[in-house]
PDB file of C-alpha atoms in Angstrom:
ATOM      1  CA  MET A   1       8.412  32.722  -1.897  1.00  0.00           C
ATOM      2  CA  THR A   2       4.972  31.380  -2.770  1.00  0.00           C
ATOM      3  CA  THR A   3       4.026  28.176  -1.296  1.00  0.00           C
ATOM      4  CA  HIS A   4       0.904  26.263  -2.886  1.00  0.00           C
ATOM      5  CA  VAL A   5      -1.039  23.304  -1.075  1.00  0.00           C
ATOM      6  CA  ARG A   6      -2.763  20.651  -2.733  1.00  0.00           C
ATOM      7  CA  ARG A   7      -4.550  17.986  -1.299  1.00  0.00           C
ATOM      8  CA  PHE A   8      -4.914  14.384  -3.048  1.00  0.00           C
ATOM      9  CA  ALA A   9      -8.031  11.964  -2.522  1.00  0.00           C
ATOM     10  CA  SER A  10      -6.370   9.007  -1.489  1.00  0.00           C
ATOM     11  CA  ILE A  11      -7.360   5.442   0.018  1.00  0.00           C
ATOM     12  CA  PRO A  12     -10.102   4.464  -0.628  1.00  0.00           C
ATOM     13  CA  ALA A  13     -10.687   6.745  -3.544  1.00  0.00           C
ATOM     14  CA  ARG A  14      -7.529   5.796  -5.205  1.00  0.00           C
ATOM     15  CA  THR A  15      -4.687   3.280  -4.146  1.00  0.00           C
ATOM     16  CA  SER A  16      -1.327   4.606  -2.984  1.00  0.00           C
ATOM     17  CA  ALA A  17       0.202   4.335  -6.276  1.00  0.00           C
ATOM     18  CA  GLN A  18      -2.715   5.665  -8.044  1.00  0.00           C
ATOM     19  CA  THR A  19      -2.693   8.828  -6.045  1.00  0.00           C
ATOM     20  CA  TRP A  20       0.946   9.354  -6.495  1.00  0.00           C
ATOM     21  CA  ARG A  21       0.214   8.723 -10.373  1.00  0.00           C
ATOM     22  CA  ALA A  22      -2.773  11.472  -9.871  1.00  0.00           C
ATOM     23  CA  VAL A  23       0.007  13.961  -8.477  1.00  0.00           C
ATOM     24  CA  LEU A  24       2.303  13.523 -11.345  1.00  0.00           C
ATOM     25  CA  ASP A  25      -0.619  14.079 -13.567  1.00  0.00           C
ATOM     26  CA  VAL A  26      -1.530  17.450 -11.983  1.00  0.00           C
ATOM     27  CA  VAL A  27       2.492  18.388 -11.677  1.00  0.00           C
ATOM     28  CA  ASP A  28       2.852  17.345 -15.158  1.00  0.00           C
ATOM     29  CA  PRO A  29       6.642  17.343 -15.101  1.00  0.00           C
ATOM     30  CA  PRO A  30       8.778  17.356 -18.408  1.00  0.00           C
ATOM     31  CA  PRO A  31       9.949  13.944 -19.547  1.00  0.00           C
ATOM     32  CA  GLU A  32      13.152  13.745 -17.655  1.00  0.00           C
ATOM     33  CA  ALA A  33      11.875  15.200 -14.214  1.00  0.00           C
ATOM     34  CA  ARG A  34       8.756  12.556 -14.616  1.00  0.00           C
ATOM     35  CA  LYS A  35      11.072   9.716 -15.128  1.00  0.00           C
ATOM     36  CA  ARG A  36      12.918  10.387 -11.949  1.00  0.00           C
ATOM     37  CA  LEU A  37       9.457  10.899 -10.150  1.00  0.00           C
ATOM     38  CA  GLU A  38       8.132   7.749 -11.440  1.00  0.00           C
ATOM     39  CA  ALA A  39      11.067   5.933 -10.153  1.00  0.00           C
ATOM     40  CA  ALA A  40       9.961   7.030  -6.806  1.00  0.00           C
ATOM     41  CA  THR A  41       6.767   5.651  -6.982  1.00  0.00           C
ATOM     42  CA  ASN A  42       7.357   2.883  -4.634  1.00  0.00           C
ATOM     43  CA  ALA A  43       8.567   5.339  -1.717  1.00  0.00           C
ATOM     44  CA  ALA A  44       5.888   7.701  -2.444  1.00  0.00           C
ATOM     45  CA  ALA A  45       3.184   5.190  -2.500  1.00  0.00           C
ATOM     46  CA  ILE A  46       4.638   3.430   0.935  1.00  0.00           C
ATOM     47  CA  SER A  47       4.623   7.131   2.674  1.00  0.00           C
ATOM     48  CA  ILE A  48       0.711   7.584   1.105  1.00  0.00           C
ATOM     49  CA  ALA A  49      -0.364   4.073   2.229  1.00  0.00           C
ATOM     50  CA  GLU A  50       0.806   4.548   5.481  1.00  0.00           C
ATOM     51  CA  GLU A  51      -1.159   7.944   5.983  1.00  0.00           C
ATOM     52  CA  VAL A  52       2.056   9.731   6.489  1.00  0.00           C
ATOM     53  CA  THR A  53       1.189  12.161   3.877  1.00  0.00           C
ATOM     54  CA  ALA A  54      -2.108  13.028   5.828  1.00  0.00           C
ATOM     55  CA  THR A  55      -0.250  15.036   8.117  1.00  0.00           C
ATOM     56  CA  ASP A  56       3.720  15.286   6.903  1.00  0.00           C
ATOM     57  CA  PRO A  57       3.598  16.588   3.071  1.00  0.00           C
ATOM     58  CA  ILE A  58       5.529  15.678   0.141  1.00  0.00           C
ATOM     59  CA  VAL A  59       7.164  18.830  -0.965  1.00  0.00           C
ATOM     60  CA  PHE A  60       8.578  19.778  -4.349  1.00  0.00           C
ATOM     61  CA  VAL A  61      11.257  22.892  -3.748  1.00  0.00           C
ATOM     62  CA  GLY A  62      13.472  24.504  -6.181  1.00  0.00           C
ATOM     63  CA  CYS A  63      10.593  24.730  -9.143  1.00  0.00           C
ATOM     64  CA  GLY A  64       9.451  28.205  -8.860  1.00  0.00           C
ATOM     65  CA  PRO A  65       6.879  28.196  -6.269  1.00  0.00           C
ATOM     66  CA  GLN A  66       7.288  25.617  -3.320  1.00  0.00           C
ATOM     67  CA  LEU A  67       4.468  22.930  -3.433  1.00  0.00           C
ATOM     68  CA  ARG A  68       3.325  20.876  -0.409  1.00  0.00           C
ATOM     69  CA  ILE A  69       1.243  17.975  -0.959  1.00  0.00           C
ATOM     70  CA  TYR A  70      -0.930  16.292   1.503  1.00  0.00           C
ATOM     71  CA  THR A  71      -3.454  13.310   0.893  1.00  0.00           C
ATOM     72  CA  VAL A  72      -6.957  12.830   2.020  1.00  0.00           C
ATOM     73  CA  HIS A  73      -7.826   9.566   3.282  1.00  0.00           C
ATOM     74  CA  GLY A  74     -11.315   7.663   4.833  1.00  0.00           C
ATOM     75  CA  GLU A  75     -14.587   9.241   3.909  1.00  0.00           C
ATOM     76  CA  ASP A  76     -13.027  12.461   3.178  1.00  0.00           C
ATOM     77  CA  SER A  77     -11.709  11.258   0.201  1.00  0.00           C
ATOM     78  CA  LEU A  78     -14.677   9.752  -1.104  1.00  0.00           C
ATOM     79  CA  ASN A  79     -16.579  13.052  -0.516  1.00  0.00           C
ATOM     80  CA  GLY A  80     -13.861  15.217  -1.752  1.00  0.00           C
ATOM     81  CA  ILE A  81     -13.898  17.170   1.340  1.00  0.00           C
ATOM     82  CA  HIS A  82     -10.645  18.994   1.759  1.00  0.00           C
ATOM     83  CA  VAL A  83      -9.561  17.582  -1.714  1.00  0.00           C
ATOM     84  CA  ASN A  84      -7.816  20.293  -4.014  1.00  0.00           C
ATOM     85  CA  GLU A  85      -6.247  18.765  -7.107  1.00  0.00           C
ATOM     86  CA  ARG A  86      -6.127  22.099  -9.178  1.00  0.00           C
ATOM     87  CA  PRO A  87      -2.804  22.366 -11.324  1.00  0.00           C
ATOM     88  CA  VAL A  88      -0.217  24.569  -9.997  1.00  0.00           C
ATOM     89  CA  PRO A  89       0.916  27.713 -11.647  1.00  0.00           C
ATOM     90  CA  GLY A  90       4.268  28.667 -12.344  1.00  0.00           C
ATOM     91  CA  LEU A  91       5.915  25.185 -11.826  1.00  0.00           C
ATOM     92  CA  ALA A  92       8.919  24.585 -13.420  1.00  0.00           C
ATOM     93  CA  LEU A  93      10.806  21.094 -12.894  1.00  0.00           C
ATOM     94  CA  ASN A  94      13.845  21.807 -15.062  1.00  0.00           C
ATOM     95  CA  THR A  95      16.994  22.262 -12.985  1.00  0.00           C
ATOM     96  CA  GLY A  96      17.690  22.122  -9.241  1.00  0.00           C
ATOM     97  CA  TRP A  97      14.515  21.076  -8.017  1.00  0.00           C
ATOM     98  CA  LYS A  98      14.015  18.486  -5.348  1.00  0.00           C
ATOM     99  CA  LEU A  99      11.415  16.342  -4.037  1.00  0.00           C
ATOM    100  CA  TYR A 100      11.190  15.599  -0.224  1.00  0.00           C
ATOM    101  CA  ILE A 101       8.951  12.317   0.658  1.00  0.00           C
ATOM    102  CA  PRO A 102       7.920  12.383   4.340  1.00  0.00           C
ATOM    103  CA  PRO A 103       9.197   8.403   5.890  1.00  0.00           C
ATOM    104  CA  GLY A 104       7.031   8.358   8.724  1.00  0.00           C
ATOM    105  CA  ASP A 105       8.649   5.114  10.517  1.00  0.00           C
ATOM    106  CA  ASP A 106       9.970   3.723   7.319  1.00  0.00           C
ATOM    107  CA  ALA A 107      13.125   6.016   6.925  1.00  0.00           C
ATOM    108  CA  ASP A 108      15.630   3.561   5.990  1.00  0.00           C
ATOM    109  CA  LEU A 109      13.307   1.512   3.862  1.00  0.00           C
ATOM    110  CA  LEU A 110      12.007   4.539   1.746  1.00  0.00           C
ATOM    111  CA  ALA A 111      15.726   5.852   1.451  1.00  0.00           C
ATOM    112  CA  SER A 112      16.744   2.574   0.148  1.00  0.00           C
ATOM    113  CA  LEU A 113      14.106   2.409  -2.539  1.00  0.00           C
ATOM    114  CA  VAL A 114      15.300   5.950  -3.716  1.00  0.00           C
ATOM    115  CA  ASP A 115      19.196   5.470  -3.638  1.00  0.00           C
ATOM    116  CA  GLY A 116      20.836   6.973  -6.566  1.00  0.00           C
ATOM    117  CA  ASN A 117      17.746   9.237  -7.422  1.00  0.00           C
ATOM    118  CA  GLN A 118      19.584  12.476  -7.006  1.00  0.00           C
ATOM    119  CA  VAL A 119      16.394  14.715  -6.892  1.00  0.00           C
ATOM    120  CA  VAL A 120      14.549  12.694  -4.313  1.00  0.00           C
ATOM    121  CA  VAL A 121      15.290  13.395  -0.611  1.00  0.00           C
ATOM    122  CA  ILE A 122      13.648  11.139   2.206  1.00  0.00           C
ATOM    123  CA  GLY A 123      12.530  13.593   4.702  1.00  0.00           C
ATOM    124  CA  SER A 124      11.235  17.126   5.117  1.00  0.00           C
ATOM    125  CA  PRO A 125      13.158  20.322   3.505  1.00  0.00           C
ATOM    126  CA  ALA A 126      15.107  22.339   6.244  1.00  0.00           C
ATOM    127  CA  VAL A 127      12.971  25.347   6.112  1.00  0.00           C
ATOM    128  CA  ALA A 128       9.390  23.930   5.106  1.00  0.00           C
ATOM    129  CA  GLU A 129       7.746  25.397   8.224  1.00  0.00           C
ATOM    130  CA  SER A 130       9.460  28.897   8.224  1.00  0.00           C
ATOM    131  CA  ASP A 131       6.933  30.675   5.905  1.00  0.00           C
ATOM    132  CA  GLY A 132       4.342  31.153   8.185  1.00  0.00           C
ATOM    133  CA  LEU A 133       1.756  29.735   6.209  1.00  0.00           C
ATOM    134  CA  SER A 134      -0.901  27.948   7.950  1.00  0.00           C
ATOM    135  CA  THR A 135      -2.034  25.047   5.951  1.00  0.00           C
ATOM    136  CA  GLY A 136      -5.186  24.481   7.974  1.00  0.00           C
ATOM    137  CA  ASN A 137      -4.920  20.797   7.134  1.00  0.00           C
ATOM    138  CA  ARG A 138      -7.302  18.733   8.498  1.00  0.00           C
ATOM    139  CA  ILE A 139      -6.298  14.903   9.391  1.00  0.00           C
ATOM    140  CA  SER A 140      -8.431  12.357   8.143  1.00  0.00           C
ATOM    141  CA  ARG A 141      -7.321   9.359   9.744  1.00  0.00           C
ATOM    142  CA  VAL A 142     -10.078   7.548   9.960  1.00  0.00           C
ATOM    143  CA  ARG A 143      -9.310   3.618  10.641  1.00  0.00           C
ATOM    144  CA  SER A 144     -13.111   2.573  10.333  1.00  0.00           C
ATOM    145  CA  PHE A 145     -15.895   4.100   8.439  1.00  0.00           C
ATOM    146  CA  ASP A 146     -19.625   3.406   7.596  1.00  0.00           C
ATOM    147  CA  LEU A 147     -19.597   3.770   3.560  1.00  0.00           C
ATOM    148  CA  ALA A 148     -23.562   3.050   3.827  1.00  0.00           C
ATOM    149  CA  ALA A 149     -23.829   6.530   5.460  1.00  0.00           C
ATOM    150  CA  LEU A 150     -22.868   8.248   2.184  1.00  0.00           C
ATOM    151  CA  LYS A 151     -25.938   6.880   0.594  1.00  0.00           C
ATOM    152  CA  GLN A 152     -28.041   8.686   3.101  1.00  0.00           C
ATOM    153  CA  PRO A 153     -29.850  11.655   1.750  1.00  0.00           C
TER     154      PRO A 153
ATOM    155  CA  MET B   1     -28.364   4.485  -7.171  1.00  0.00           C
ATOM    156  CA  THR B   2     -26.177   2.558  -9.396  1.00  0.00           C
ATOM    157  CA  THR B   3     -23.185   5.175  -9.651  1.00  0.00           C
ATOM    158  CA  VAL B   4     -23.106   4.988  -6.066  1.00  0.00           C
ATOM    159  CA  ASN B   5     -23.090   1.310  -5.914  1.00  0.00           C
ATOM    160  CA  VAL B   6     -20.433   0.908  -8.585  1.00  0.00           C
ATOM    161  CA  SER B   7     -17.956   3.332  -6.901  1.00  0.00           C
ATOM    162  CA  THR B   8     -18.568   1.788  -3.824  1.00  0.00           C
ATOM    163  CA  VAL B   9     -17.441  -1.638  -5.289  1.00  0.00           C
ATOM    164  CA  THR B  10     -14.525   0.307  -6.641  1.00  0.00           C
ATOM    165  CA  HIS B  11     -13.369   1.763  -3.347  1.00  0.00           C
ATOM    166  CA  THR B  12     -13.989  -1.250  -1.463  1.00  0.00           C
ATOM    167  CA  HIS B  13     -11.443  -2.746  -3.784  1.00  0.00           C
ATOM    168  CA  THR B  14      -8.583  -0.035  -3.531  1.00  0.00           C
ATOM    169  CA  TYR B  15      -9.380   0.017   0.354  1.00  0.00           C
ATOM    170  CA  VAL B  16      -8.546  -3.941   0.521  1.00  0.00           C
ATOM    171  CA  ALA B  17      -5.564  -3.732  -2.233  1.00  0.00           C
ATOM    172  CA  THR B  18      -3.752  -0.961  -0.251  1.00  0.00           C
ATOM    173  CA  ASN B  19      -4.399  -2.264   3.191  1.00  0.00           C
ATOM    174  CA  LEU B  20      -3.366  -5.865   2.326  1.00  0.00           C
ATOM    175  CA  MET B  21      -0.123  -4.352   0.781  1.00  0.00           C
ATOM    176  CA  ARG B  22       0.279  -2.704   4.485  1.00  0.00           C
ATOM    177  CA  SER B  23      -0.506  -6.020   6.352  1.00  0.00           C
ATOM    178  CA  VAL B  24       2.022  -7.955   4.414  1.00  0.00           C
ATOM    179  CA  LYS B  25       4.627  -5.325   5.028  1.00  0.00           C
ATOM    180  CA  SER B  26       3.889  -5.160   8.517  1.00  0.00           C
ATOM    181  CA  LEU B  27       3.892  -9.089   8.563  1.00  0.00           C
ATOM    182  CA  ILE B  28       7.230  -9.065   7.043  1.00  0.00           C
ATOM    183  CA  GLU B  29       8.734  -6.744   9.447  1.00  0.00           C
ATOM    184  CA  GLU B  30       6.982  -8.229  12.691  1.00  0.00           C
ATOM    185  CA  ALA B  31       8.747 -11.528  11.420  1.00  0.00           C
ATOM    186  CA  GLY B  32      12.162  -9.740  11.596  1.00  0.00           C
ATOM    187  CA  LEU B  33      12.506 -10.212   7.816  1.00  0.00           C
ATOM    188  CA  ASP B  34      14.108  -7.399   5.255  1.00  0.00           C
ATOM    189  CA  PRO B  35      10.871  -5.589   3.880  1.00  0.00           C
ATOM    190  CA  ARG B  36      13.268  -3.855   1.006  1.00  0.00           C
ATOM    191  CA  HIS B  37      12.501  -6.849  -1.674  1.00  0.00           C
ATOM    192  CA  PHE B  38       8.532  -6.533  -1.090  1.00  0.00           C
ATOM    193  CA  ALA B  39       8.663  -2.696  -0.883  1.00  0.00           C
ATOM    194  CA  GLY B  40      10.704  -2.394  -4.037  1.00  0.00           C
ATOM    195  CA  SER B  41       7.661  -4.084  -5.883  1.00  0.00           C
ATOM    196  CA  TRP B  42       4.968  -2.281  -4.226  1.00  0.00           C
ATOM    197  CA  ASP B  43       3.438  -0.510  -7.214  1.00  0.00           C
ATOM    198  CA  THR B  44       3.175  -3.956  -8.867  1.00  0.00           C
ATOM    199  CA  TRP B  45       1.767  -6.152  -6.251  1.00  0.00           C
ATOM    200  CA  GLU B  46      -0.937  -3.293  -5.341  1.00  0.00           C
ATOM    201  CA  GLY B  47      -1.958  -2.794  -8.813  1.00  0.00           C
ATOM    202  CA  ALA B  48      -2.198  -6.677  -9.189  1.00  0.00           C
ATOM    203  CA  ILE B  49      -4.270  -7.018  -6.198  1.00  0.00           C
ATOM    204  CA  ALA B  50      -6.705  -4.340  -7.129  1.00  0.00           C
ATOM    205  CA  HIS B  51      -6.981  -5.597 -10.484  1.00  0.00           C
ATOM    206  CA  TRP B  52      -7.670  -9.110  -9.264  1.00  0.00           C
ATOM    207  CA  ILE B  53      -9.939  -8.328  -6.445  1.00  0.00           C
ATOM    208  CA  ASP B  54     -12.352  -6.099  -8.555  1.00  0.00           C
ATOM    209  CA  GLN B  55     -12.393  -9.552 -10.642  1.00  0.00           C
ATOM    210  CA  GLN B  56     -13.464 -11.429  -7.813  1.00  0.00           C
ATOM    211  CA  GLY B  57     -10.142 -13.113  -9.132  1.00  0.00           C
ATOM    212  CA  LEU B  58      -7.816 -13.185  -6.211  1.00  0.00           C
ATOM    213  CA  LYS B  59      -8.398 -16.397  -3.798  1.00  0.00           C
ATOM    214  CA  GLU B  60      -5.573 -16.048  -1.624  1.00  0.00           C
ATOM    215  CA  LEU B  61      -2.303 -13.927  -0.933  1.00  0.00           C
ATOM    216  CA  THR B  62       0.592 -15.923   0.230  1.00  0.00           C
ATOM    217  CA  LEU B  63       3.811 -14.959   2.012  1.00  0.00           C
ATOM    218  CA  GLU B  64       6.186 -17.970   2.014  1.00  0.00           C
ATOM    219  CA  VAL B  65       9.365 -17.730   4.332  1.00  0.00           C
ATOM    220  CA  TYR B  66      12.205 -19.714   3.383  1.00  0.00           C
ATOM    221  CA  ASP B  67      15.751 -20.813   3.807  1.00  0.00           C
ATOM    222  CA  LEU B  68      17.880 -21.402   0.703  1.00  0.00           C
ATOM    223  CA  SER B  69      20.786 -22.928   2.820  1.00  0.00           C
ATOM    224  CA  ASP B  70      18.458 -25.952   3.383  1.00  0.00           C
ATOM    225  CA  SER B  71      18.281 -27.822  -0.111  1.00  0.00           C
ATOM    226  CA  TYR B  72      15.794 -30.734   1.155  1.00  0.00           C
ATOM    227  CA  ASP B  73      13.082 -28.808   3.057  1.00  0.00           C
ATOM    228  CA  ASP B  74      13.587 -24.921   3.146  1.00  0.00           C
ATOM    229  CA  LEU B  75      10.392 -23.708   4.235  1.00  0.00           C
ATOM    230  CA  ARG B  76      10.357 -22.043   7.395  1.00  0.00           C
ATOM    231  CA  GLY B  77       6.988 -20.453   7.569  1.00  0.00           C
ATOM    232  CA  ARG B  78       4.084 -19.466   5.763  1.00  0.00           C
ATOM    233  CA  PHE B  79       0.869 -16.843   5.900  1.00  0.00           C
ATOM    234  CA  ASP B  80      -2.260 -17.034   4.025  1.00  0.00           C
ATOM    235  CA  PHE B  81      -4.633 -13.962   3.298  1.00  0.00           C
ATOM    236  CA  THR B  82      -7.593 -15.681   2.121  1.00  0.00           C
ATOM    237  CA  ILE B  83     -10.172 -13.461   0.347  1.00  0.00           C
ATOM    238  CA  ASN B  84     -13.996 -13.566   1.057  1.00  0.00           C
ATOM    239  CA  TYR B  85     -15.892 -11.643  -1.254  1.00  0.00           C
ATOM    240  CA  ALA B  86     -19.088 -12.557   0.607  1.00  0.00           C
ATOM    241  CA  TYR B  87     -18.120 -11.196   4.240  1.00  0.00           C
ATOM    242  CA  GLY B  88     -21.226 -10.579   6.271  1.00  0.00           C
ATOM    243  CA  GLY B  89     -19.785  -7.689   8.354  1.00  0.00           C
ATOM    244  CA  ASP B  90     -21.365  -4.574   8.709  1.00  0.00           C
ATOM    245  CA  GLY B  91     -20.196  -2.709   5.834  1.00  0.00           C
ATOM    246  CA  GLU B  92     -17.666  -0.774   7.085  1.00  0.00           C
ATOM    247  CA  PHE B  93     -14.000  -0.530   6.254  1.00  0.00           C
ATOM    248  CA  TRP B  94     -11.406  -1.290   8.956  1.00  0.00           C
ATOM    249  CA  VAL B  95      -8.117  -2.825   9.404  1.00  0.00           C
ATOM    250  CA  ASP B  96      -7.039  -4.842  12.529  1.00  0.00           C
ATOM    251  CA  PRO B  97      -2.981  -4.688  12.816  1.00  0.00           C
ATOM    252  CA  SER B  98      -2.913  -6.460  16.217  1.00  0.00           C
ATOM    253  CA  ILE B  99      -3.851  -9.701  14.263  1.00  0.00           C
ATOM    254  CA  ILE B 100      -0.520  -9.371  12.426  1.00  0.00           C
ATOM    255  CA  GLU B 101       1.595  -9.279  15.493  1.00  0.00           C
ATOM    256  CA  PHE B 102      -0.459 -12.175  17.157  1.00  0.00           C
ATOM    257  CA  ALA B 103      -0.117 -14.441  14.006  1.00  0.00           C
ATOM    258  CA  VAL B 104       3.734 -13.874  13.818  1.00  0.00           C
ATOM    259  CA  ARG B 105       3.962 -14.628  17.457  1.00  0.00           C
ATOM    260  CA  LYS B 106       1.953 -17.828  17.282  1.00  0.00           C
ATOM    261  CA  SER B 107       3.815 -19.000  14.173  1.00  0.00           C
ATOM    262  CA  GLY B 108       7.355 -18.866  15.873  1.00  0.00           C
ATOM    263  CA  SER B 109      10.433 -17.301  15.227  1.00  0.00           C
ATOM    264  CA  LEU B 110      11.970 -17.243  12.128  1.00  0.00           C
ATOM    265  CA  PRO B 111      15.609 -16.460  11.265  1.00  0.00           C
ATOM    266  CA  SER B 112      16.296 -13.269  10.100  1.00  0.00           C
ATOM    267  CA  ALA B 113      18.365 -14.183   7.070  1.00  0.00           C
ATOM    268  CA  CYS B 114      15.411 -16.287   5.506  1.00  0.00           C
ATOM    269  CA  ARG B 115      13.901 -14.992   2.282  1.00  0.00           C
ATOM    270  CA  TYR B 116      10.493 -14.646   1.264  1.00  0.00           C
ATOM    271  CA  ARG B 117       8.093 -14.599  -1.635  1.00  0.00           C
ATOM    272  CA  LEU B 118       4.562 -13.524  -2.269  1.00  0.00           C
ATOM    273  CA  VAL B 119       2.182 -15.988  -4.508  1.00  0.00           C
ATOM    274  CA  ALA B 120      -1.047 -14.944  -5.254  1.00  0.00           C
ATOM    275  CA  THR B 121      -3.633 -17.814  -6.024  1.00  0.00           C
ATOM    276  CA  VAL B 122      -6.212 -16.862  -8.420  1.00  0.00           C
ATOM    277  CA  THR B 123      -9.305 -18.061 -10.144  1.00  0.00           C
ATOM    278  CA  ARG B 124      -8.808 -19.711 -13.654  1.00  0.00           C
ATOM    279  CA  PHE B 125     -10.984 -16.756 -15.031  1.00  0.00           C
ATOM    280  CA  ALA B 126      -8.786 -14.226 -13.674  1.00  0.00           C
ATOM    281  CA  SER B 127      -6.680 -12.145 -16.062  1.00  0.00           C
ATOM    282  CA  ASP B 128      -3.397 -10.939 -15.551  1.00  0.00           C
ATOM    283  CA  PRO B 129      -2.912  -7.608 -14.482  1.00  0.00           C
ATOM    284  CA  PRO B 130      -1.705  -5.320 -17.456  1.00  0.00           C
ATOM    285  CA  PHE B 131       1.680  -4.487 -15.777  1.00  0.00           C
ATOM    286  CA  GLY B 132       4.276  -6.622 -14.251  1.00  0.00           C
ATOM    287  CA  HIS B 133       5.797 -10.038 -15.601  1.00  0.00           C
ATOM    288  CA  TRP B 134       3.383 -13.120 -14.096  1.00  0.00           C
ATOM    289  CA  THR B 135       4.560 -16.523 -14.191  1.00  0.00           C
ATOM    290  CA  SER B 136       2.955 -19.630 -12.585  1.00  0.00           C
ATOM    291  CA  ALA B 137       4.263 -20.919  -9.220  1.00  0.00           C
ATOM    292  CA  THR B 138       4.026 -23.890  -6.898  1.00  0.00           C
ATOM    293  CA  LEU B 139       3.868 -23.323  -3.295  1.00  0.00           C
ATOM    294  CA  ARG B 140       6.276 -25.545  -1.199  1.00  0.00           C
ATOM    295  CA  SER B 141       4.707 -28.289   0.737  1.00  0.00           C
ATOM    296  CA  THR B 142       3.343 -27.723   4.118  1.00  0.00           C
ATOM    297  CA  ASP B 143       3.981 -31.330   5.393  1.00  0.00           C
ATOM    298  CA  GLY B 144       4.771 -31.227   8.690  1.00  0.00           C
ATOM    299  CA  TYR B 145       2.861 -27.800   9.436  1.00  0.00           C
ATOM    300  CA  GLN B 146      -0.651 -27.178  10.744  1.00  0.00           C
ATOM    301  CA  ARG B 147      -2.469 -24.160   9.525  1.00  0.00           C
ATOM    302  CA  HIS B 148      -4.084 -22.055  12.046  1.00  0.00           C
ATOM    303  CA  THR B 149      -6.575 -19.120  11.126  1.00  0.00           C
ATOM    304  CA  VAL B 150      -6.543 -16.062  13.302  1.00  0.00           C
ATOM    305  CA  GLY B 151      -9.219 -14.047  12.117  1.00  0.00           C
ATOM    306  CA  HIS B 152      -9.847 -11.159   9.604  1.00  0.00           C
ATOM    307  CA  ALA B 153      -6.727  -8.575   9.120  1.00  0.00           C
ATOM    308  CA  VAL B 154      -8.885  -6.139   6.526  1.00  0.00           C
ATOM    309  CA  ALA B 155     -12.458  -5.527   5.542  1.00  0.00           C
ATOM    310  CA  ALA B 156     -14.411  -3.328   3.462  1.00  0.00           C
ATOM    311  CA  GLY B 157     -17.819  -3.872   2.674  1.00  0.00           C
ATOM    312  CA  SER B 158     -18.347  -7.659   1.738  1.00  0.00           C
ATOM    313  CA  THR B 159     -14.810  -8.079   0.816  1.00  0.00           C
ATOM    314  CA  ALA B 160     -12.293  -9.149   3.566  1.00  0.00           C
ATOM    315  CA  ALA B 161      -9.013 -11.062   3.979  1.00  0.00           C
ATOM    316  CA  GLY B 162      -8.812 -13.558   6.633  1.00  0.00           C
ATOM    317  CA  LEU B 163      -5.316 -14.384   7.941  1.00  0.00           C
ATOM    318  CA  SER B 164      -4.088 -17.648   8.780  1.00  0.00           C
ATOM    319  CA  TYR B 165      -0.514 -18.942   9.724  1.00  0.00           C
ATOM    320  CA  TYR B 166       1.362 -22.402   9.549  1.00  0.00           C
ATOM    321  CA  ARG B 167       3.044 -23.923  12.373  1.00  0.00           C
ATOM    322  CA  ARG B 168       5.622 -26.614  12.453  1.00  0.00           C
ATOM    323  CA  VAL B 169       4.278 -29.740  14.139  1.00  0.00           C
ATOM    324  CA  SER B 170       7.035 -32.260  13.440  1.00  0.00           C
TER     325      SER B 170
END
């Protein structure tokens, strides 16, 4: 199985919900799938806002290649460092696919937000780490940074 | 460079908007209240806050906590995030989660069955966000309460959100 990894610029380049919408724009799902994914916006946005997705990916399975999505925060999101938002070839969200949203400390809360959404699961797929692929994902958990430094030549 | 300045301002707005949301969520959870009601409108509120801050139109974000079983005076607590667009900090972006815990502790205990609502106070020139349904609201009387300011919870460049809590004194 092929696995693709994408890293989306998030706070402060985008708000948490804007980040999720950017993901949907790249994934470009058909209308029925988009409806279900948009219904998960609050849950996905909270996971992104809490920076859970900086280290634990949002995962699409059952849609051709597996797609893992991380978010980039802080200065890196503004500089585009480690950001990769390219379209994913061969992705097909038709039938049998699922979206996994990592909950961090908010499992019960996020589960309540997607209750009834049959394609969204709060948690991680059981075999997410079994493909031997090293993501090399760098954590951008910068709680404090100096934006003025970006202006220096 | 103008481009850098414009994008810098935009980034401060998104940073403050999302981290205000995180601060409100944290406040609700620290107070022992059910966060589902708030979480269910995360997208709407985050977008609205970013929209108003972009206009420098958001003056205050208030979390009112109330007990519906009291038909006479149902206010049980209140927390204000007051926006300062001329914050004289060092230009850095930061969040202070400890201030939330401190404010909740100092405000006194709240019954877990309490409900809450979020109210935005905006300037007269602020426009409604292009999404969501927005109506006017009147904040509950704070007679018998004293307001205390604990410091800034979120800051980004020249924009910061100070946090105050109300404590009953009579």
